[in-house]
Amino acid sequence: MTNTPHRPIPRFALALAFLLVASLRLSADPILLNPENNTPVNEEYLRSILTGTERFWENGHEVLIAVLKNDPKAEQALNRFSGMTASKFKNHWQRIAFSGRGKMPKQFSDIEDLVEFVKRNPGAIAIVSDAKELRGVNVADL
Amino acid sequence: MTELRQHPLAFLLSALALIGSALETNAQSLSTGGFVSVGYLESSHYNYLADSEKGTLDFVEIGLNASWTPANRTTINGQAFLFELGPYGNYTPLVDYLFVDYAKSKELGFRAGRIKRELGLYTHIQDIDIARTSILLPHGMYDPRYRDFSASVDGASMYGSFNLPGDQRITYNLYGGFAQADPEGGLAGFSLTAISRTTIDNRIKTLEADGTYGAQFWYNPNIEGLRVGYGLSRYFGIDISTQGKFPDALPDPLLAGKELINLGQDLTYEIDQLSIEYFLGNWNFTAEYQWSHVGPTIDRIIGGVFFPDTTPPTEFEVWYANASRRFGKLEFGLTYTSSPFSKNDTNVGNATYQKDTQLSVRYDVNDHWTLKAEVHSIEGTKRLFNQHGQNPVLDQDDWTLWAAKSTFTF
């Protein structure tokens, strides 16, 4: 029986793996929730919320969607999770809101205003492109 | 409910009181919105919806809505609405909807009050033109003149959504209640049109509708952007009587100068509708097929003599297909609508059908302002009314309708 020599993993491979994982982590889309809201949110649940199928959280609070305008990355994430383009998303919610079946997502140009909205409303949810500097809200990455 | 229906201002005041108390209670739970829409219609021949042959701005819609969440899983939603469409609407404020909504879960919710009637893709949002590419919805299926009895129901509904294996979903909405019928509305216009070209001094003698119920089901297969639907709507206990007089100069002495009463009693109106909608990137495809029938029959009284109607119930059919494509702020749509068939129709010639090829363009100036324009190339005259003598002679098969609209939402 011969001993198979243990081949060391090249350093560059480890570095590559780290960068890959790190980049995956960086490309995750942060979901902002009110600090009181500890509901676990997965992609399927998020889609139900963004399409208006799920209108209340498990604790009974009404879902209030906040959308960040003029942020292509946040818009891209919204499109991915909702399965709709930006115009379709707006159109979809106009159909819901103007027939009394839900509240129109609130649009914000300033991320600080959006965060303040999430802090103030127990049922609020928002998708942003970067949550590193944000304080006072629950952040869940998907 | 009847009293409330007759006093929309009472409804409005109630809604405002609710909004006021909501503001005092919890500003975060209140959401408000609205829209103001002004349009223009012009046609090459005939008057469609309004006095369109001369060109008209008598095409206005204004809505103001509020949604308040007073408790967990409970919302109160209301919309005040007024419109002007030729002889319809007359800027009279009305309550489009005002209901309490309790969502026990995603699978089961209840609404009670004045609720929106859901049938197909657009019945419950027929007034919301910003939710589509076109200005006018397919004729014969979504007629804005019929909004008095098609848009809302005073009653209750049950709704929900179930996930099925493999990322599929079923959504349902069941409702029942009382229908509204306005003597100045579209149902009255349709009924008067039936006698308007043979008698004079025509008027509605009776117009009442008792109950209505219906259901809408949507199936979302595991295909992104696709849904398929079936809806049904039933009206019962409809009494419509029209009264007119044959002209004295009529050659037939048995009819000349005699009074005519068309007597529709305890009628039923049954509608079934299949729908499909598919969003693919910036494309949107829709198609719907509706079939309906009115029964049993409408008897006649001519000069005091009763003539029972022996013809079978009238059946109607209408379908359309639409494709639209968005390019940034611009959106183009092409729609073909056909009402090719009316079994046992009492109309003749070009009044038995209507086919419409419609090209629409929409431009979203900004988040709150939308401009639209469209042209309709139409064959047939089936959807032309004449209750005010606006289309006395149907002498041309082909005609064109242009429409433009500016909508501001907030």
Coordinates of C-alpha atoms in Angstrom, one line a residue:
Chain A
M1 CA 0.0 0.0 0.0
T2 CA 1.4 3.3 -1.0
N3 CA 0.7 6.6 0.5
T4 CA -0.9 9.0 -2.0
P5 CA 0.8 12.3 -1.6
H6 CA -1.7 15.0 -0.4
R7 CA -1.7 17.7 -3.0
P8 CA -2.0 21.2 -1.6
I9 CA -4.7 23.4 -3.0
P10 CA -3.1 26.1 -4.9
R11 CA -3.5 29.5 -3.3
F12 CA -4.9 31.1 -6.4
A13 CA -7.8 28.6 -6.3
L14 CA -8.6 29.5 -2.7
A15 CA -8.4 33.2 -3.7
L16 CA -10.7 32.5 -6.7
A17 CA -13.2 30.6 -4.5
F18 CA -13.2 33.5 -2.0
L19 CA -13.8 36.1 -4.7
L20 CA -16.6 34.0 -6.1
V21 CA -18.4 33.6 -2.8
A22 CA -17.7 37.3 -2.0
S23 CA -19.1 38.4 -5.3
L24 CA -22.2 36.2 -4.8
R25 CA -22.7 37.8 -1.4
L26 CA -22.3 41.3 -2.9
S27 CA -24.8 40.6 -5.6
A28 CA -27.5 39.4 -3.1
D29 CA -30.4 41.8 -2.9
P30 CA -31.1 43.3 0.5
I31 CA -34.8 43.3 1.6
L32 CA -35.6 45.9 4.3
L33 CA -38.3 45.1 6.9
N34 CA -39.5 47.0 9.9
P35 CA -37.5 46.1 13.1
E36 CA -40.7 44.5 14.6
N37 CA -41.1 42.2 11.6
N38 CA -39.2 39.0 12.0
T39 CA -41.1 37.0 9.3
P40 CA -38.7 34.8 7.4
V41 CA -38.9 35.9 3.7
N42 CA -38.0 33.6 0.9
E43 CA -38.3 34.2 -2.8
E44 CA -41.7 32.5 -3.1
Y45 CA -43.1 34.5 -0.2
L46 CA -41.6 37.7 -1.6
R47 CA -43.2 37.1 -5.0
S48 CA -46.6 36.7 -3.3
I49 CA -46.1 40.0 -1.6
L50 CA -44.9 41.9 -4.7
T51 CA -47.8 40.6 -6.8
G52 CA -50.4 41.5 -4.1
T53 CA -51.4 37.9 -3.5
E54 CA -50.2 38.1 0.1
R55 CA -51.6 41.4 1.5
F56 CA -50.9 40.8 5.2
W57 CA -48.0 39.5 7.2
E58 CA -48.4 36.6 9.5
N59 CA -48.8 39.0 12.4
G60 CA -51.7 40.6 10.7
H61 CA -50.0 43.9 9.7
E62 CA -50.8 45.1 6.2
V63 CA -48.0 44.8 3.7
L64 CA -46.8 48.2 2.5
I65 CA -44.3 48.1 -0.4
A66 CA -41.7 50.8 -0.8
V67 CA -39.9 51.2 -4.1
L68 CA -36.7 53.1 -4.7
K69 CA -36.9 55.2 -7.9
N70 CA -33.9 55.8 -10.2
D71 CA -31.9 52.9 -8.8
P72 CA -31.3 50.5 -11.7
K73 CA -30.0 47.8 -9.3
A74 CA -33.0 48.0 -7.0
E75 CA -35.3 48.0 -10.0
Q76 CA -33.5 45.0 -11.5
A77 CA -34.0 43.1 -8.2
L78 CA -37.7 44.2 -8.1
N79 CA -38.1 42.8 -11.6
R80 CA -36.5 39.5 -10.7
F81 CA -38.5 39.0 -7.5
S82 CA -41.8 40.1 -8.9
G83 CA -41.4 38.5 -12.3
M84 CA -42.5 41.8 -13.9
T85 CA -40.9 44.7 -15.8
A86 CA -41.0 48.1 -14.0
S87 CA -43.9 49.3 -16.2
K88 CA -45.8 46.0 -15.8
F89 CA -45.3 46.2 -12.0
K90 CA -46.7 49.7 -12.0
N91 CA -49.6 48.7 -14.2
H92 CA -50.3 45.6 -12.1
W93 CA -50.5 47.7 -8.9
Q94 CA -52.7 50.4 -10.6
R95 CA -55.2 47.7 -11.4
I96 CA -55.2 46.5 -7.8
A97 CA -55.2 49.9 -6.1
F98 CA -57.8 51.6 -8.3
S99 CA -60.2 48.7 -7.7
G100 CA -59.8 48.8 -3.9
R101 CA -57.9 45.6 -3.6
G102 CA -54.6 46.9 -2.2
K103 CA -52.5 49.9 -1.6
M104 CA -50.2 51.2 -4.3
P105 CA -46.5 50.7 -3.6
K106 CA -45.0 53.9 -2.3
Q107 CA -42.2 55.4 -4.4
F108 CA -39.2 57.2 -3.0
S109 CA -36.4 59.1 -4.7
D110 CA -34.3 59.3 -1.5
I111 CA -33.2 56.1 0.3
E112 CA -33.2 57.9 3.6
D113 CA -36.9 58.7 3.2
L114 CA -37.5 55.1 2.2
V115 CA -35.7 53.8 5.3
E116 CA -37.7 56.2 7.5
F117 CA -40.9 54.8 5.9
V118 CA -39.9 51.2 6.7
K119 CA -39.0 52.2 10.3
R120 CA -42.3 53.9 10.8
N121 CA -44.6 51.2 9.3
P122 CA -44.7 47.7 10.9
G123 CA -45.8 46.2 7.6
A124 CA -43.4 47.9 5.3
I125 CA -41.0 46.1 3.0
A126 CA -38.5 47.5 0.5
I127 CA -35.8 46.2 -1.9
V128 CA -32.6 48.2 -2.1
S129 CA -29.3 47.6 -3.9
D130 CA -27.1 48.3 -0.9
A131 CA -28.0 48.1 2.8
K132 CA -24.5 48.4 4.3
E133 CA -25.0 51.8 5.8
L134 CA -28.6 51.4 6.8
R135 CA -29.5 51.3 10.4
G136 CA -32.7 50.7 12.3
V137 CA -34.3 48.2 9.9
N138 CA -34.2 44.5 9.6
V139 CA -32.1 43.4 6.6
A140 CA -32.6 40.1 4.9
D141 CA -30.6 39.1 1.9
L142 CA -32.1 37.0 -0.9
Chain B
M1 CA -79.1 49.6 -0.2
T2 CA -81.6 51.1 -2.6
E3 CA -81.8 54.3 -0.7
L4 CA -78.0 54.5 -0.6
R5 CA -77.9 53.8 -4.3
Q6 CA -80.2 56.7 -4.9
H7 CA -78.2 59.0 -2.8
P8 CA -74.6 58.8 -3.8
L9 CA -73.8 62.0 -1.9
A10 CA -74.7 60.2 1.3
F11 CA -72.2 57.5 0.4
L12 CA -69.6 60.2 -0.3
L13 CA -70.1 61.9 2.9
S14 CA -69.8 58.6 4.8
A15 CA -66.6 57.9 2.9
L16 CA -65.2 61.3 3.8
A17 CA -66.2 60.8 7.4
L18 CA -64.3 57.5 7.4
I19 CA -61.3 59.2 5.9
G20 CA -61.4 62.0 8.4
S21 CA -61.6 59.6 11.3
A22 CA -58.7 57.6 9.8
L23 CA -56.6 60.7 9.5
E24 CA -57.1 61.4 13.2
T25 CA -56.5 57.8 14.2
N26 CA -53.5 56.7 12.3
A27 CA -52.1 58.6 9.3
Q28 CA -49.9 55.6 8.3
S29 CA -52.8 53.3 7.7
L30 CA -54.5 55.6 5.2
S31 CA -53.7 55.7 1.5
T32 CA -55.3 58.0 -1.0
G33 CA -55.2 58.3 -4.8
G34 CA -57.1 59.4 -7.8
F35 CA -57.2 60.3 -11.4
V36 CA -58.5 63.0 -13.8
S37 CA -58.9 62.0 -17.4
V38 CA -60.0 64.2 -20.3
G39 CA -60.6 62.7 -23.8
Y40 CA -61.7 63.6 -27.3
L41 CA -63.7 61.5 -29.7
E42 CA -64.3 62.0 -33.4
S43 CA -65.8 59.8 -36.0
S44 CA -66.1 59.9 -39.8
H45 CA -69.8 58.9 -39.7
Y46 CA -72.3 58.1 -36.9
N47 CA -72.2 59.1 -33.3
Y48 CA -70.6 56.6 -31.1
L49 CA -70.6 56.9 -27.2
A50 CA -71.0 60.7 -27.6
D51 CA -71.7 63.2 -30.4
S52 CA -68.5 62.1 -32.1
E53 CA -69.4 62.9 -35.7
K54 CA -68.7 66.6 -34.9
G55 CA -65.8 65.8 -32.6
T56 CA -66.4 66.1 -28.8
L57 CA -64.6 66.6 -25.5
D58 CA -67.6 65.1 -23.7
F59 CA -65.4 62.4 -22.4
V60 CA -64.2 63.0 -18.9
E61 CA -63.5 60.7 -15.9
I62 CA -62.6 61.7 -12.4
G63 CA -62.0 59.3 -9.5
L64 CA -60.8 59.8 -5.9
N65 CA -60.1 56.8 -3.7
A66 CA -59.0 56.0 -0.2
S67 CA -58.0 52.8 1.6
W68 CA -57.8 52.7 5.3
T69 CA -56.6 49.9 7.6
P70 CA -58.4 50.2 10.9
A71 CA -57.4 46.8 12.2
N72 CA -55.2 43.9 11.4
R73 CA -56.3 42.1 8.2
T74 CA -59.1 44.6 7.7
T75 CA -59.3 47.5 5.3
I76 CA -62.1 49.9 4.3
N77 CA -61.8 51.0 0.7
G78 CA -63.8 53.6 -1.2
Q79 CA -63.8 55.5 -4.5
A80 CA -65.9 58.4 -5.5
F81 CA -66.3 58.7 -9.3
L82 CA -67.9 60.9 -11.8
F83 CA -67.9 60.8 -15.5
E84 CA -69.2 62.4 -18.7
L85 CA -69.6 60.4 -21.9
G86 CA -72.0 62.2 -24.2
P87 CA -75.5 61.7 -22.7
Y88 CA -74.1 59.4 -19.9
G89 CA -72.7 60.3 -16.5
N90 CA -73.4 64.1 -16.6
Y91 CA -70.8 64.7 -14.0
T92 CA -73.0 63.3 -11.3
P93 CA -70.9 62.0 -8.4
L94 CA -71.4 58.4 -7.5
V95 CA -69.8 55.9 -5.2
D96 CA -67.9 53.5 -7.4
Y97 CA -67.1 51.2 -4.5
L98 CA -67.1 51.4 -0.7
F99 CA -66.6 48.1 1.2
V100 CA -65.0 46.5 4.2
D101 CA -62.4 43.9 3.3
Y102 CA -61.4 41.2 5.8
A103 CA -58.6 38.9 4.6
K104 CA -58.5 35.9 7.0
S105 CA -55.7 34.4 5.0
K106 CA -54.3 34.4 1.5
E107 CA -56.8 31.6 0.7
L108 CA -59.9 33.3 2.2
G109 CA -61.1 36.8 2.3
F110 CA -64.4 38.6 2.4
R111 CA -65.7 41.9 1.1
A112 CA -69.0 43.6 1.9
G113 CA -70.6 46.8 0.8
R114 CA -70.5 48.2 -2.7
I115 CA -67.9 46.0 -4.3
K116 CA -66.4 45.9 -7.8
R117 CA -67.9 43.2 -10.1
E118 CA -65.1 41.1 -11.5
L119 CA -65.6 39.5 -14.9
G120 CA -62.7 38.9 -17.3
L121 CA -59.7 41.1 -17.4
Y122 CA -61.2 44.5 -17.2
T123 CA -64.8 44.7 -15.9
H124 CA -63.6 45.7 -12.4
I125 CA -61.1 48.2 -13.8
Q126 CA -63.0 49.4 -16.8
D127 CA -62.7 53.1 -15.7
I128 CA -58.9 52.8 -15.1
D129 CA -57.6 53.6 -18.5
I130 CA -54.0 54.0 -17.2
A131 CA -54.0 50.2 -16.5
R132 CA -54.0 49.4 -20.3
T133 CA -52.6 50.6 -23.6
S134 CA -55.9 51.5 -25.3
I135 CA -58.4 54.2 -24.6
L136 CA -61.5 52.2 -25.4
L137 CA -61.9 48.6 -24.4
P138 CA -63.3 46.1 -26.9
H139 CA -66.8 47.0 -27.7
G140 CA -69.6 44.6 -26.9
M141 CA -67.6 43.1 -24.0
Y142 CA -66.6 46.2 -22.0
D143 CA -69.0 49.0 -23.0
P144 CA -68.5 52.2 -20.9
R145 CA -72.2 53.0 -21.4
Y146 CA -73.1 50.0 -19.3
R147 CA -71.0 50.9 -16.3
D148 CA -74.2 51.7 -14.2
F149 CA -75.0 48.0 -13.9
S150 CA -71.7 46.3 -14.9
A151 CA -69.1 48.1 -12.7
S152 CA -70.3 47.5 -9.1
V153 CA -72.6 45.3 -7.0
D154 CA -74.1 46.1 -3.7
G155 CA -73.5 42.9 -1.8
A156 CA -70.6 40.7 -0.7
S157 CA -67.8 38.6 -2.1
M158 CA -65.5 35.8 -1.1
Y159 CA -62.0 35.6 -2.6
G160 CA -58.6 33.9 -2.2
S161 CA -55.7 32.3 -3.8
F162 CA -54.4 28.7 -3.6
N163 CA -51.0 27.5 -4.5
L164 CA -50.9 24.2 -6.4
P165 CA -48.0 21.8 -6.8
G166 CA -45.3 22.9 -9.3
D167 CA -45.6 26.7 -8.8
Q168 CA -49.2 26.8 -10.1
R169 CA -51.9 28.9 -8.6
I170 CA -55.7 29.2 -8.6
T171 CA -57.4 32.5 -7.7
Y172 CA -61.1 32.9 -7.2
N173 CA -63.7 35.5 -6.5
L174 CA -67.3 34.7 -5.9
Y175 CA -69.9 37.5 -5.4
G176 CA -73.6 38.2 -5.1
G177 CA -75.8 41.1 -4.4
F178 CA -78.0 43.7 -6.0
A179 CA -77.4 45.3 -9.4
Q180 CA -78.0 48.9 -10.2
A181 CA -79.7 50.1 -13.4
D182 CA -79.9 53.8 -14.2
P183 CA -82.9 54.9 -16.4
E184 CA -80.4 57.2 -18.1
G185 CA -77.7 54.5 -18.5
G186 CA -76.6 52.1 -21.1
L187 CA -79.1 49.4 -20.5
A188 CA -81.9 51.9 -21.0
G189 CA -80.1 53.2 -24.1
F190 CA -79.9 49.7 -25.6
S191 CA -83.6 49.1 -24.9
L192 CA -84.7 52.3 -26.3
T193 CA -82.6 51.8 -29.4
A194 CA -84.5 48.7 -30.2
I195 CA -87.7 50.7 -30.8
S196 CA -86.2 54.1 -31.7
R197 CA -86.3 53.6 -35.4
T198 CA -89.9 52.6 -35.6
T199 CA -91.7 54.6 -33.0
I200 CA -91.6 58.2 -31.6
D201 CA -91.8 59.8 -28.2
N202 CA -89.9 56.8 -26.8
R203 CA -89.2 56.5 -23.1
I204 CA -88.4 54.0 -20.4
K205 CA -91.5 52.9 -18.6
T206 CA -89.9 50.5 -16.1
L207 CA -86.3 49.6 -15.4
E208 CA -85.4 47.5 -12.4
A209 CA -82.8 44.8 -11.8
D210 CA -83.0 42.6 -8.7
G211 CA -80.1 40.3 -8.1
T212 CA -76.8 39.4 -9.6
Y213 CA -74.2 36.9 -8.8
G214 CA -71.0 35.7 -10.5
A215 CA -67.6 34.2 -10.2
Q216 CA -64.2 34.7 -11.7
F217 CA -61.4 32.1 -11.6
W218 CA -57.8 32.5 -12.7
Y219 CA -55.3 29.8 -13.3
N220 CA -51.6 30.6 -13.3
P221 CA -49.6 27.7 -14.7
N222 CA -45.9 27.4 -14.1
I223 CA -45.2 29.8 -17.0
E224 CA -44.0 33.2 -16.1
G225 CA -46.5 35.9 -17.1
L226 CA -49.3 33.6 -18.2
R227 CA -52.8 33.3 -16.7
V228 CA -56.0 31.8 -18.0
G229 CA -59.5 32.7 -16.7
Y230 CA -63.1 31.8 -16.7
G231 CA -65.8 34.1 -15.4
L232 CA -69.6 34.0 -15.3
S233 CA -72.1 36.6 -14.4
R234 CA -75.8 36.2 -13.9
Y235 CA -78.5 38.9 -13.5
F236 CA -82.1 37.9 -12.7
G237 CA -85.4 39.6 -12.1
I238 CA -84.8 42.3 -14.7
D239 CA -87.8 44.3 -15.6
I240 CA -87.4 46.6 -18.7
S241 CA -90.4 48.2 -20.3
T242 CA -90.1 50.8 -23.1
Q243 CA -93.0 52.8 -24.4
G244 CA -93.4 54.7 -27.7
K245 CA -95.9 55.6 -30.4
F246 CA -96.1 54.7 -34.0
P247 CA -96.2 57.8 -36.2
D248 CA -99.7 58.9 -37.4
A249 CA -98.5 58.9 -41.0
L250 CA -97.6 55.3 -41.0
P251 CA -99.1 53.5 -44.0
D252 CA -100.2 50.5 -42.0
P253 CA -103.6 51.5 -40.4
L254 CA -103.2 48.8 -37.8
L255 CA -100.2 50.5 -36.4
A256 CA -100.5 54.2 -37.3
G257 CA -100.8 56.3 -34.1
K258 CA -100.9 53.3 -31.9
E259 CA -99.0 53.0 -28.6
L260 CA -96.2 50.4 -28.4
I261 CA -95.1 48.9 -25.1
N262 CA -92.2 46.5 -25.1
L263 CA -92.6 44.5 -22.0
G264 CA -89.6 42.6 -20.6
Q265 CA -90.5 41.0 -17.2
D266 CA -88.4 38.9 -14.9
L267 CA -85.6 38.7 -17.5
T268 CA -82.3 36.9 -17.0
Y269 CA -79.0 38.0 -18.5
E270 CA -76.3 35.3 -18.4
I271 CA -72.7 36.0 -19.4
D272 CA -69.8 33.6 -19.6
Q273 CA -66.3 34.6 -20.5
L274 CA -62.9 33.0 -21.2
S275 CA -59.8 35.0 -20.9
I276 CA -56.1 34.6 -21.5
E277 CA -53.3 37.1 -20.7
Y278 CA -49.6 36.6 -21.3
F279 CA -46.7 39.0 -20.5
L280 CA -43.5 38.3 -22.2
G281 CA -40.8 40.9 -21.5
N282 CA -42.2 44.1 -23.0
W283 CA -44.9 42.3 -24.9
N284 CA -48.4 41.8 -23.6
F285 CA -50.9 39.5 -25.3
T286 CA -54.6 39.2 -24.3
A287 CA -57.6 37.5 -25.8
E288 CA -61.1 37.0 -24.5
Y289 CA -64.3 35.3 -25.7
Q290 CA -67.7 36.1 -24.3
W291 CA -71.0 34.5 -24.9
S292 CA -74.3 35.6 -23.4
H293 CA -78.0 35.4 -23.7
V294 CA -81.1 37.3 -22.5
G295 CA -84.2 35.4 -21.7
P296 CA -86.9 34.5 -21.7
T297 CA -88.5 37.0 -24.2
I298 CA -89.9 40.5 -24.5
D299 CA -93.7 40.7 -25.1
R300 CA -95.4 43.5 -26.9
I301 CA -98.6 45.5 -26.3
I302 CA -99.7 47.4 -29.4
G303 CA -102.7 49.7 -29.0
G304 CA -103.7 47.8 -25.8
V305 CA -103.6 44.4 -27.5
F306 CA -101.1 41.9 -26.0
F307 CA -98.8 40.1 -28.4
P308 CA -96.7 37.4 -26.7
D309 CA -93.2 37.0 -28.0
T310 CA -92.7 33.5 -29.4
T311 CA -89.1 34.0 -30.6
P312 CA -86.4 32.1 -28.7
P313 CA -84.0 34.1 -26.4
T314 CA -81.4 36.3 -28.0
E315 CA -77.8 35.1 -27.9
F316 CA -74.7 37.2 -28.3
E317 CA -71.1 36.5 -29.0
V318 CA -68.0 38.7 -29.0
W319 CA -64.3 38.1 -28.9
Y320 CA -61.1 40.1 -29.3
A321 CA -57.3 39.6 -29.5
N322 CA -54.8 42.2 -28.6
A323 CA -51.0 42.5 -28.7
S324 CA -49.1 45.5 -27.2
R325 CA -45.4 46.3 -27.0
R326 CA -43.7 48.8 -24.7
F327 CA -40.6 50.8 -25.9
G328 CA -39.5 52.8 -22.8
K329 CA -42.2 55.4 -22.3
L330 CA -44.0 54.5 -25.5
E331 CA -46.5 51.6 -25.9
F332 CA -48.2 50.5 -29.0
G333 CA -51.2 48.2 -29.1
L334 CA -53.2 46.4 -31.9
T335 CA -56.6 45.0 -31.1
Y336 CA -59.1 43.2 -33.3
T337 CA -62.7 42.9 -31.9
S338 CA -65.6 41.1 -33.5
S339 CA -69.2 40.8 -32.6
P340 CA -70.0 38.5 -35.5
F341 CA -73.0 36.7 -34.3
S342 CA -76.3 37.3 -32.6
K343 CA -78.7 34.4 -32.7
N344 CA -82.3 35.5 -33.0
D345 CA -81.2 39.1 -33.3
T346 CA -84.1 41.4 -34.3
N347 CA -81.7 43.8 -36.0
V348 CA -81.1 43.6 -39.7
G349 CA -78.3 44.4 -42.2
N350 CA -75.2 46.1 -40.8
A351 CA -76.7 46.4 -37.4
T352 CA -76.2 42.6 -36.8
Y353 CA -72.4 42.8 -36.5
Q354 CA -69.5 45.1 -35.6
K355 CA -65.8 44.5 -36.3
D356 CA -63.2 46.8 -35.1
T357 CA -59.5 47.0 -35.9
Q358 CA -57.9 49.3 -33.3
L359 CA -54.4 50.8 -33.3
S360 CA -53.4 52.5 -30.0
V361 CA -50.4 54.5 -28.8
R362 CA -49.6 55.4 -25.3
Y363 CA -46.9 57.8 -24.0
D364 CA -46.1 58.1 -20.3
V365 CA -44.9 61.7 -20.0
N366 CA -43.9 61.1 -16.4
D367 CA -45.0 59.0 -13.4
H368 CA -48.3 60.9 -13.1
W369 CA -49.2 61.9 -16.7
T370 CA -50.2 59.7 -19.6
L371 CA -51.2 60.6 -23.1
K372 CA -53.0 58.3 -25.5
A373 CA -54.3 58.3 -29.0
E374 CA -56.0 55.6 -31.1
V375 CA -57.8 55.0 -34.4
H376 CA -60.6 52.4 -35.0
S377 CA -61.4 51.1 -38.4
I378 CA -65.0 49.7 -37.9
E379 CA -67.3 47.6 -40.0
G380 CA -70.9 47.3 -39.0
T381 CA -73.2 49.3 -36.7
K382 CA -74.2 46.9 -34.0
R383 CA -73.0 49.0 -31.1
L384 CA -74.5 52.3 -32.2
F385 CA -77.4 53.5 -30.0
N386 CA -80.2 55.7 -31.1
Q387 CA -82.2 56.5 -27.9
H388 CA -81.7 60.2 -28.4
G389 CA -82.0 60.0 -32.2
Q390 CA -78.2 60.2 -32.6
N391 CA -78.0 57.5 -35.3
P392 CA -81.4 57.6 -37.0
V393 CA -80.2 56.0 -40.3
L394 CA -77.6 53.2 -40.5
D395 CA -76.7 53.9 -44.2
Q396 CA -72.9 53.2 -44.1
D397 CA -71.2 49.9 -43.3
D398 CA -67.6 51.2 -42.8
W399 CA -66.6 54.1 -40.5
T400 CA -63.6 55.4 -38.5
L401 CA -63.3 56.5 -35.0
W402 CA -60.4 58.6 -33.5
A403 CA -59.8 59.0 -29.8
A404 CA -57.3 60.9 -27.7
K405 CA -57.0 61.1 -23.9
S406 CA -54.9 62.7 -21.3
T407 CA -54.8 61.2 -17.8
F408 CA -53.3 62.5 -14.6
T409 CA -53.0 60.2 -11.7
F410 CA -52.0 61.0 -8.1

